[in-house]
């Protein structure tokens, strides 16, 4: 009994060992708003800039990459800040409370580019985009870190990730299916500003709800030093010698580049290959159909086979999606079948990735005696944002190389070839690399022993 109490105190809570389903549902609800903003920006911002605001594709591609790389530096700073935060509300939850409203406002500003000339539009877009990704970092890093602070128990952590997956799917489908039709119905910049206003309001409300309805339980200090006395260079060294963090961060880069291409380039494919932008709503739905089906079975499958094995299997399956599309890229039915198959490769992003990232926190603590949950999540988030930035840059630069001109009814043959490559050939290469990285990730087998060793150290 004394030993059990001691473990609870060390874990930072004498109230509950693990979150219940109500709290996990609350955490997932908060994630709804986070992903709503991410999906709106990642899927439609490039198209909005090129075809609505009238900014050249090459400029947009450069802006996407430069801003994301800058954001990556702030990710590391935000992670360190979360690790060093001490308040009555915990380490991560205060930031979710403080930054929700500013993030919501920045979303609206992003999709409200005024007609102030070419140079003025570029300056406005650069300022508002950088502002948004900085504020998004200030919410998303604490939110991802919170998952690891709510529970160390592997099954509960996996369940938390599945709850986030449910709301990720719902928010992604909502934006993917409805954003373009609603914006088009309203018309012009005003339509997209209204859609962004809805997303901004949602992130404000869900951030506050998540703050009020969750509890931080895990508060494990370094074995070797007091929690606030670990120099940054030591924590960074521990981070970059964490082999599983390196693998999962590399996976984040590739997976989010792939995701950015499938989402961002898909609207161009629907518009110019199939001749109807509204078809993108169908493509978006089909892309997430495997995720919808997977939710009914995933908890049991993960418990039986483990996160890594399921992630590896669906990654291999996802490779065949682009292969099917190659049969006839101009056939909507064949493209649709390939999209469904390709959707299996996105399952790890939605359902496992955050849990796997936080599993590497325990590995790093076990290996080096230093626990840096905020830094691990922020550095992995840098990989996600770098991938999203690379995906956006590839779209913009490739379209510019192909002579794409936004707003026209038809494009040149070179531009059409580029649109095909962005949707089929480049995603095939990325899916293969993604699978190879997941094959090298083998932490699941070692994780139970790591947890046992960490508990033994605290006795």
Coordinates of C-alpha atoms in Angstrom, one line a residue:
X1 CA 0.0 0.0 0.0
X2 CA 2.8 2.4 0.9
X3 CA 4.6 1.6 -2.4
X4 CA 1.4 2.2 -4.4
X5 CA 0.9 5.5 -2.7
X6 CA 4.5 6.5 -3.4
X7 CA 4.1 5.6 -7.1
X8 CA 1.0 7.8 -7.3
X9 CA 2.7 10.7 -5.7
X10 CA 5.7 10.4 -8.0
X11 CA 3.3 10.2 -11.0
X12 CA 1.9 13.5 -9.8
X13 CA -1.6 12.5 -8.7
X14 CA -3.3 10.8 -5.8
X15 CA -6.8 11.1 -7.4
X16 CA -6.9 8.8 -10.3
X17 CA -4.3 6.5 -12.0
X18 CA -5.8 6.8 -15.4
X19 CA -8.4 9.0 -17.2
X20 CA -12.0 7.7 -17.6
X21 CA -13.9 7.6 -20.8
X22 CA -15.6 10.9 -20.1
X23 CA -12.3 12.7 -19.8
X24 CA -10.9 10.9 -22.9
X25 CA -14.0 12.1 -24.7
X26 CA -13.3 15.7 -23.5
X27 CA -9.7 15.5 -24.7
X28 CA -10.9 14.2 -28.1
X29 CA -13.4 17.1 -28.3
X30 CA -10.6 19.6 -27.8
X31 CA -8.7 17.9 -30.6
X32 CA -11.7 18.5 -32.9
X33 CA -10.9 22.3 -33.0
X34 CA -7.2 21.8 -33.4
X35 CA -7.6 19.5 -36.4
X36 CA -10.3 21.7 -37.9
X37 CA -7.8 24.6 -38.2
X38 CA -5.0 22.3 -39.4
X39 CA -7.2 20.7 -42.1
X40 CA -8.6 24.1 -43.3
X41 CA -5.1 25.5 -43.7
X42 CA -3.4 22.4 -45.0
X43 CA -6.1 21.6 -47.5
X44 CA -7.4 24.9 -48.9
X45 CA -5.0 27.7 -48.2
X46 CA -2.8 27.1 -51.2
X47 CA -5.9 27.0 -53.5
X48 CA -7.3 30.1 -51.7
X49 CA -4.1 32.0 -52.3
X50 CA -3.7 31.0 -56.0
X51 CA -7.3 30.9 -57.2
X52 CA -9.1 33.4 -54.9
X53 CA -6.5 35.9 -53.7
X54 CA -4.6 35.8 -56.9
X55 CA -1.1 35.2 -55.5
X56 CA 1.3 33.3 -57.9
X57 CA 1.9 29.6 -57.2
X58 CA 5.7 30.0 -56.9
X59 CA 5.4 32.7 -54.2
X60 CA 2.9 30.5 -52.3
X61 CA 5.2 27.5 -52.4
X62 CA 8.1 29.5 -51.1
X63 CA 5.9 31.1 -48.3
X64 CA 4.7 27.6 -47.3
X65 CA 8.2 26.2 -46.8
X66 CA 9.9 29.3 -45.3
X67 CA 7.1 29.8 -42.8
X68 CA 7.1 26.2 -41.7
X69 CA 10.8 26.0 -41.2
X70 CA 10.7 29.2 -39.1
X71 CA 7.8 27.6 -37.2
X72 CA 10.0 24.5 -36.6
X73 CA 12.4 26.6 -34.5
X74 CA 9.5 27.9 -32.4
X75 CA 8.3 24.4 -31.9
X76 CA 11.5 23.5 -30.0
X77 CA 11.2 26.7 -28.0
X78 CA 7.5 25.9 -27.2
X79 CA 8.3 22.4 -26.1
X80 CA 11.1 23.6 -23.8
X81 CA 8.7 26.2 -22.4
X82 CA 6.0 23.6 -21.7
X83 CA 8.6 21.3 -19.9
X84 CA 9.6 24.3 -17.7
X85 CA 6.1 25.6 -17.0
X86 CA 4.9 25.3 -13.4
X87 CA 1.4 26.5 -12.5
X88 CA -1.6 25.3 -10.5
X89 CA -3.1 24.1 -13.8
X90 CA -0.1 22.0 -14.7
X91 CA 2.4 22.3 -17.6
X92 CA 0.4 22.0 -20.8
X93 CA -3.2 22.9 -19.9
X94 CA -2.5 26.7 -19.2
X95 CA -1.2 27.2 -22.7
X96 CA -4.4 25.6 -24.2
X97 CA -6.4 28.1 -22.2
X98 CA -4.3 31.2 -23.0
X99 CA -3.8 30.7 -26.7
X100 CA -7.2 29.4 -27.9
X101 CA -8.8 32.8 -28.6
X102 CA -5.8 34.4 -30.3
X103 CA -5.5 31.3 -32.6
X104 CA -9.2 31.6 -33.5
X105 CA -8.8 35.3 -34.5
X106 CA -5.7 34.5 -36.6
X107 CA -7.6 31.9 -38.6
X108 CA -10.1 34.6 -39.8
X109 CA -7.4 37.0 -40.7
X110 CA -5.6 34.4 -42.7
X111 CA -8.6 33.9 -45.1
X112 CA -9.3 37.6 -45.4
X113 CA -6.6 38.8 -47.9
X114 CA -7.6 42.4 -48.9
X115 CA -7.3 43.7 -52.5
X116 CA -4.3 45.9 -51.9
X117 CA -2.2 45.0 -54.9
X118 CA 0.2 42.2 -55.6
X119 CA 3.0 43.3 -53.2
X120 CA 0.5 44.2 -50.5
X121 CA -1.2 40.8 -50.8
X122 CA 2.1 38.9 -50.5
X123 CA 3.1 41.0 -47.4
X124 CA -0.3 40.5 -45.8
X125 CA -0.3 36.7 -46.5
X126 CA 3.2 36.3 -45.1
X127 CA 2.4 38.2 -41.9
X128 CA -0.9 36.5 -41.2
X129 CA 0.3 33.0 -42.1
X130 CA 3.4 33.2 -39.9
X131 CA 1.2 34.6 -37.1
X132 CA -1.2 31.7 -37.4
X133 CA 1.4 29.0 -37.4
X134 CA 3.1 30.5 -34.3
X135 CA -0.2 30.6 -32.4
X136 CA -1.1 27.1 -33.7
X137 CA 2.2 25.9 -32.2
X138 CA 1.3 27.5 -28.9
X139 CA -1.9 25.4 -28.7
X140 CA -0.9 22.2 -30.5
X141 CA 2.4 21.5 -28.7
X142 CA 0.8 21.7 -25.3
X143 CA -2.2 19.7 -26.5
X144 CA -0.1 16.9 -27.8
X145 CA 2.1 16.9 -24.7
X146 CA -1.1 16.7 -22.6
X147 CA -1.8 13.2 -24.0
X148 CA 1.4 12.0 -22.4
X149 CA 0.7 13.8 -19.1
X150 CA -2.8 12.3 -18.7
X151 CA -1.6 8.7 -18.5
X152 CA 1.4 6.5 -18.8
X153 CA -0.6 3.3 -19.1
X154 CA -0.1 2.1 -22.7
X155 CA -3.6 0.9 -23.4
X156 CA -5.1 4.1 -22.0
X157 CA -2.7 6.1 -24.0
X158 CA -3.7 4.2 -27.1
X159 CA -7.4 4.7 -26.3
X160 CA -6.7 8.5 -25.9
X161 CA -5.1 8.5 -29.3
X162 CA -8.1 6.6 -30.7
X163 CA -10.5 9.2 -29.2
X164 CA -8.5 11.9 -30.9
X165 CA -8.7 9.9 -34.0
X166 CA -12.4 9.9 -33.9
X167 CA -12.6 13.7 -33.6
X168 CA -9.8 14.1 -36.2
X169 CA -11.8 12.1 -38.6
X170 CA -15.0 14.1 -37.9
X171 CA -13.3 17.5 -38.2
X172 CA -11.4 16.5 -41.3
X173 CA -14.5 15.2 -43.0
X174 CA -16.5 18.3 -42.0
X175 CA -14.0 20.7 -43.6
X176 CA -13.0 18.5 -46.6
X177 CA -16.6 17.9 -47.6
X178 CA -18.3 21.2 -46.8
X179 CA -15.7 24.0 -46.9
X180 CA -15.4 24.4 -50.7
X181 CA -19.2 24.1 -51.4
X182 CA -20.0 26.6 -48.6
X183 CA -17.3 29.0 -49.6
X184 CA -18.4 28.8 -53.3
X185 CA -22.0 29.3 -52.4
X186 CA -21.3 32.5 -50.5
X187 CA -18.7 33.6 -53.1
X188 CA -15.3 35.1 -53.3
X189 CA -13.1 36.0 -50.4
X190 CA -16.1 36.5 -48.2
X191 CA -17.1 32.8 -48.5
X192 CA -13.7 31.6 -47.3
X193 CA -13.7 34.3 -44.5
X194 CA -17.0 33.0 -43.3
X195 CA -15.7 29.4 -43.3
X196 CA -12.6 30.5 -41.4
X197 CA -14.8 32.4 -38.9
X198 CA -16.6 29.2 -38.1
X199 CA -13.4 27.3 -37.5
X200 CA -12.0 30.2 -35.4
X201 CA -15.0 30.1 -33.1
X202 CA -14.8 26.3 -32.8
X203 CA -11.1 26.3 -31.7
X204 CA -11.9 29.0 -29.1
X205 CA -14.7 26.9 -27.6
X206 CA -13.0 23.5 -27.7
X207 CA -9.7 24.8 -26.3
X208 CA -11.6 26.1 -23.2
X209 CA -13.6 22.9 -22.9
X210 CA -10.4 20.7 -23.1
X211 CA -8.7 22.9 -20.4
X212 CA -11.7 22.6 -18.0
X213 CA -12.3 18.8 -18.5
X214 CA -8.8 17.2 -18.4
X215 CA -6.3 16.4 -15.7
X216 CA -2.5 16.2 -15.8
X217 CA -1.3 13.1 -13.8
X218 CA 2.2 12.2 -15.0
X219 CA 4.9 14.4 -13.5
X220 CA 8.1 12.4 -13.5
X221 CA 11.3 14.2 -12.7
X222 CA 14.8 13.3 -13.8
X223 CA 16.5 10.5 -11.9
X224 CA 19.8 12.5 -12.0
X225 CA 18.8 16.1 -11.5
X226 CA 16.0 18.3 -10.2
X227 CA 13.5 19.0 -13.0
X228 CA 14.4 22.7 -13.6
X229 CA 18.2 22.3 -13.4
X230 CA 18.7 20.2 -16.6
X231 CA 20.7 22.3 -19.1
X232 CA 19.1 22.6 -22.6
X233 CA 22.1 21.2 -24.3
X234 CA 21.8 18.0 -22.3
X235 CA 18.1 17.6 -23.0
X236 CA 18.8 18.2 -26.7
X237 CA 21.6 15.6 -26.7
X238 CA 19.2 13.1 -25.1
X239 CA 16.6 13.9 -27.7
X240 CA 18.9 13.4 -30.7
X241 CA 20.3 10.2 -29.4
X242 CA 16.8 8.8 -28.9
X243 CA 16.7 6.5 -31.9
X244 CA 12.9 5.8 -31.8
X245 CA 12.2 9.5 -31.7
X246 CA 14.4 10.0 -34.7
X247 CA 12.5 7.3 -36.6
X248 CA 9.1 8.6 -35.7
X249 CA 10.1 12.2 -36.5
X250 CA 11.3 11.1 -39.9
X251 CA 8.0 9.3 -40.3
X252 CA 6.2 12.5 -39.4
X253 CA 8.0 14.4 -42.2
X254 CA 7.2 11.9 -44.9
X255 CA 3.6 11.1 -43.7
X256 CA 2.7 14.8 -43.5
X257 CA 4.3 15.6 -46.8
X258 CA 2.2 12.8 -48.3
X259 CA -0.9 14.1 -46.5
X260 CA -0.4 17.6 -47.7
X261 CA -0.1 16.5 -51.3
X262 CA -3.2 14.3 -51.1
X263 CA -5.2 17.1 -49.5
X264 CA -3.8 20.2 -51.1
X265 CA -3.2 18.9 -54.6
X266 CA -6.5 17.0 -54.7
X267 CA -8.6 20.1 -55.3
X268 CA -6.5 20.9 -58.4
X269 CA -7.0 17.4 -59.6
X270 CA -10.8 17.6 -59.2
X271 CA -11.0 21.0 -60.8
X272 CA -8.8 20.4 -63.9
X273 CA -8.7 16.6 -64.5
X274 CA -12.3 15.8 -63.7
X275 CA -13.6 19.3 -64.5
X276 CA -15.6 19.8 -61.3
X277 CA -14.2 21.2 -58.0
X278 CA -17.1 19.7 -56.0
X279 CA -15.8 16.2 -56.8
X280 CA -13.0 17.0 -54.2
X281 CA -15.6 16.5 -51.5
X282 CA -16.1 12.9 -52.7
X283 CA -12.4 12.3 -52.9
X284 CA -11.9 13.6 -49.4
X285 CA -14.6 11.4 -48.1
X286 CA -13.2 8.3 -49.8
X287 CA -9.7 9.1 -48.5
X288 CA -11.0 8.9 -44.9
X289 CA -13.4 6.0 -45.5
X290 CA -10.8 3.4 -44.2
X291 CA -10.5 5.5 -41.0
X292 CA -14.2 5.5 -40.5
X293 CA -14.3 1.7 -40.9
X294 CA -11.2 1.2 -38.8
X295 CA -12.7 2.9 -35.7
X296 CA -15.0 0.0 -35.2
X297 CA -12.1 -2.5 -34.9
X298 CA -9.0 -0.6 -34.1
X299 CA -9.0 -0.7 -30.3
X300 CA -9.2 -4.5 -30.3
X301 CA -6.6 -4.8 -33.1
X302 CA -4.2 -2.5 -31.3
X303 CA -4.5 -4.5 -28.1
X304 CA -3.9 -7.7 -29.9
X305 CA -1.2 -6.8 -32.5
X306 CA 0.3 -3.5 -31.2
X307 CA 0.4 0.0 -32.7
X308 CA 3.5 -0.5 -34.8
X309 CA 2.4 -3.8 -36.4
X310 CA -1.0 -2.3 -37.4
X311 CA 0.7 0.9 -38.7
X312 CA 3.1 -1.2 -40.7
X313 CA 0.4 -3.3 -42.3
X314 CA -1.8 -0.4 -43.4
X315 CA 1.3 1.5 -44.7
X316 CA 2.1 -1.4 -47.0
X317 CA -1.5 -1.5 -48.1
X318 CA -1.5 2.2 -48.8
X319 CA 1.3 1.8 -51.4
X320 CA -1.1 0.1 -53.8
X321 CA -3.4 3.1 -53.9
X322 CA -1.3 5.2 -56.4
X323 CA -0.6 2.0 -58.3
X324 CA -4.3 1.5 -58.9
X325 CA -4.7 5.1 -60.0
X326 CA -2.1 4.7 -62.6
X327 CA -4.3 2.2 -64.5
X328 CA -6.4 5.2 -65.8
X329 CA -5.8 8.5 -64.1
X330 CA -8.7 10.1 -65.9
X331 CA -11.3 7.5 -64.7
X332 CA -13.2 8.8 -61.6
X333 CA -14.2 5.2 -60.6
X334 CA -10.6 3.9 -60.8
X335 CA -9.3 7.0 -59.1
X336 CA -11.9 6.5 -56.3
X337 CA -10.9 2.9 -55.7
X338 CA -7.2 4.0 -55.5
X339 CA -8.1 6.7 -53.1
X340 CA -9.8 4.3 -50.7
X341 CA -6.8 2.0 -50.8
X342 CA -4.5 5.0 -50.3
X343 CA -6.5 6.0 -47.3
X344 CA -5.3 3.1 -45.3
X345 CA -1.9 4.6 -45.3
X346 CA -3.3 7.6 -43.4
X347 CA -4.6 5.5 -40.5
X348 CA -1.4 5.8 -38.4
X349 CA -1.4 9.6 -38.6
X350 CA -4.9 9.8 -37.3
X351 CA -5.0 6.9 -34.8
X352 CA -1.5 6.0 -33.6
X353 CA 1.0 8.7 -34.2
X354 CA 0.6 10.9 -31.1
X355 CA 0.6 7.8 -28.8
X356 CA 3.8 6.5 -30.5
X357 CA 5.5 9.9 -30.2
X358 CA 4.7 9.9 -26.4
X359 CA 6.0 6.3 -26.1
X360 CA 9.4 7.6 -27.2
X361 CA 9.3 9.9 -24.1
X362 CA 9.5 6.9 -21.8
X363 CA 12.3 5.4 -24.0
X364 CA 14.3 8.6 -23.7
X365 CA 13.8 8.7 -19.9
X366 CA 14.7 5.0 -19.6
X367 CA 17.8 5.5 -21.7
X368 CA 19.1 8.8 -20.4
X369 CA 17.3 9.5 -17.1
X370 CA 15.7 12.7 -18.5
X371 CA 12.0 13.1 -19.3
X372 CA 11.3 15.9 -21.8
X373 CA 7.7 15.3 -23.0
X374 CA 7.3 18.8 -24.2
X375 CA 10.5 18.8 -26.2
X376 CA 9.8 15.4 -27.7
X377 CA 6.3 16.5 -28.9
X378 CA 7.5 19.8 -30.2
X379 CA 10.4 18.3 -32.1
X380 CA 8.1 15.7 -33.6
X381 CA 5.6 18.5 -34.4
X382 CA 8.5 20.2 -36.2
X383 CA 8.6 17.1 -38.4
X384 CA 4.9 17.3 -39.1
X385 CA 5.0 21.0 -39.9
X386 CA 8.1 20.5 -42.0
X387 CA 6.3 17.8 -43.9
X388 CA 3.3 20.0 -44.4
X389 CA 5.5 22.8 -45.5
X390 CA 7.3 20.6 -48.0
X391 CA 4.0 19.3 -49.3
X392 CA 2.7 22.9 -49.8
X393 CA 6.0 24.0 -51.3
X394 CA 6.0 21.0 -53.7
X395 CA 2.5 22.0 -54.9
X396 CA 3.3 25.6 -55.4
X397 CA 6.7 25.2 -57.0
X398 CA 5.6 22.3 -59.2
X399 CA 2.6 24.2 -60.4
X400 CA 4.7 27.3 -61.1
X401 CA 7.2 25.1 -63.1
X402 CA 4.3 23.7 -65.1
X403 CA 3.1 27.2 -66.0
X404 CA -0.1 27.0 -63.9
X405 CA -2.3 30.1 -63.9
X406 CA -5.0 30.3 -61.2
X407 CA -8.6 30.9 -62.1
X408 CA -8.5 29.6 -65.7
X409 CA -10.9 27.1 -67.0
X410 CA -8.1 24.9 -68.5
X411 CA -4.3 24.5 -68.0
X412 CA -1.4 23.8 -70.2
X413 CA -0.3 20.2 -70.9
X414 CA 2.8 20.7 -68.7
X415 CA 0.6 22.0 -65.8
X416 CA -1.7 19.0 -66.2
X417 CA 1.3 16.6 -66.1
X418 CA 2.4 18.3 -62.9
X419 CA -1.0 17.9 -61.3
X420 CA -1.0 14.2 -62.2
X421 CA 2.5 13.8 -60.6
X422 CA 1.5 15.6 -57.4
X423 CA -1.5 13.3 -56.9
X424 CA -0.1 9.9 -58.1
X425 CA 3.6 9.5 -58.7
X426 CA 5.1 11.5 -55.9
X427 CA 2.7 10.1 -53.3
X428 CA 3.7 6.6 -54.4
X429 CA 7.4 7.3 -53.6
X430 CA 6.5 8.9 -50.3
X431 CA 4.3 5.9 -49.3
X432 CA 7.2 3.5 -49.9
X433 CA 9.6 5.6 -47.7
X434 CA 6.9 5.9 -45.0
X435 CA 6.6 2.1 -44.9
X436 CA 10.3 1.6 -44.6
X437 CA 10.5 4.0 -41.7
X438 CA 7.7 2.2 -39.9
X439 CA 9.4 -1.1 -40.4
X440 CA 12.4 0.1 -38.5
X441 CA 10.3 1.3 -35.5
X442 CA 10.3 -1.6 -33.0
X443 CA 9.6 0.1 -29.6
X444 CA 6.4 -1.7 -28.9
X445 CA 8.1 -5.0 -27.9
X446 CA 10.4 -3.2 -25.5
X447 CA 7.9 -0.8 -24.0
X448 CA 6.4 -2.9 -21.2
X449 CA 9.9 -3.7 -19.8
X450 CA 10.8 0.0 -20.1
X451 CA 7.8 1.0 -18.0
X452 CA 8.6 -1.7 -15.4
X453 CA 12.2 -0.5 -15.2
X454 CA 11.1 3.1 -14.7
X455 CA 8.7 2.2 -12.0
X456 CA 11.4 0.2 -10.2
X457 CA 13.7 3.2 -10.2
X458 CA 11.2 5.3 -8.3
X459 CA 10.8 2.8 -5.4

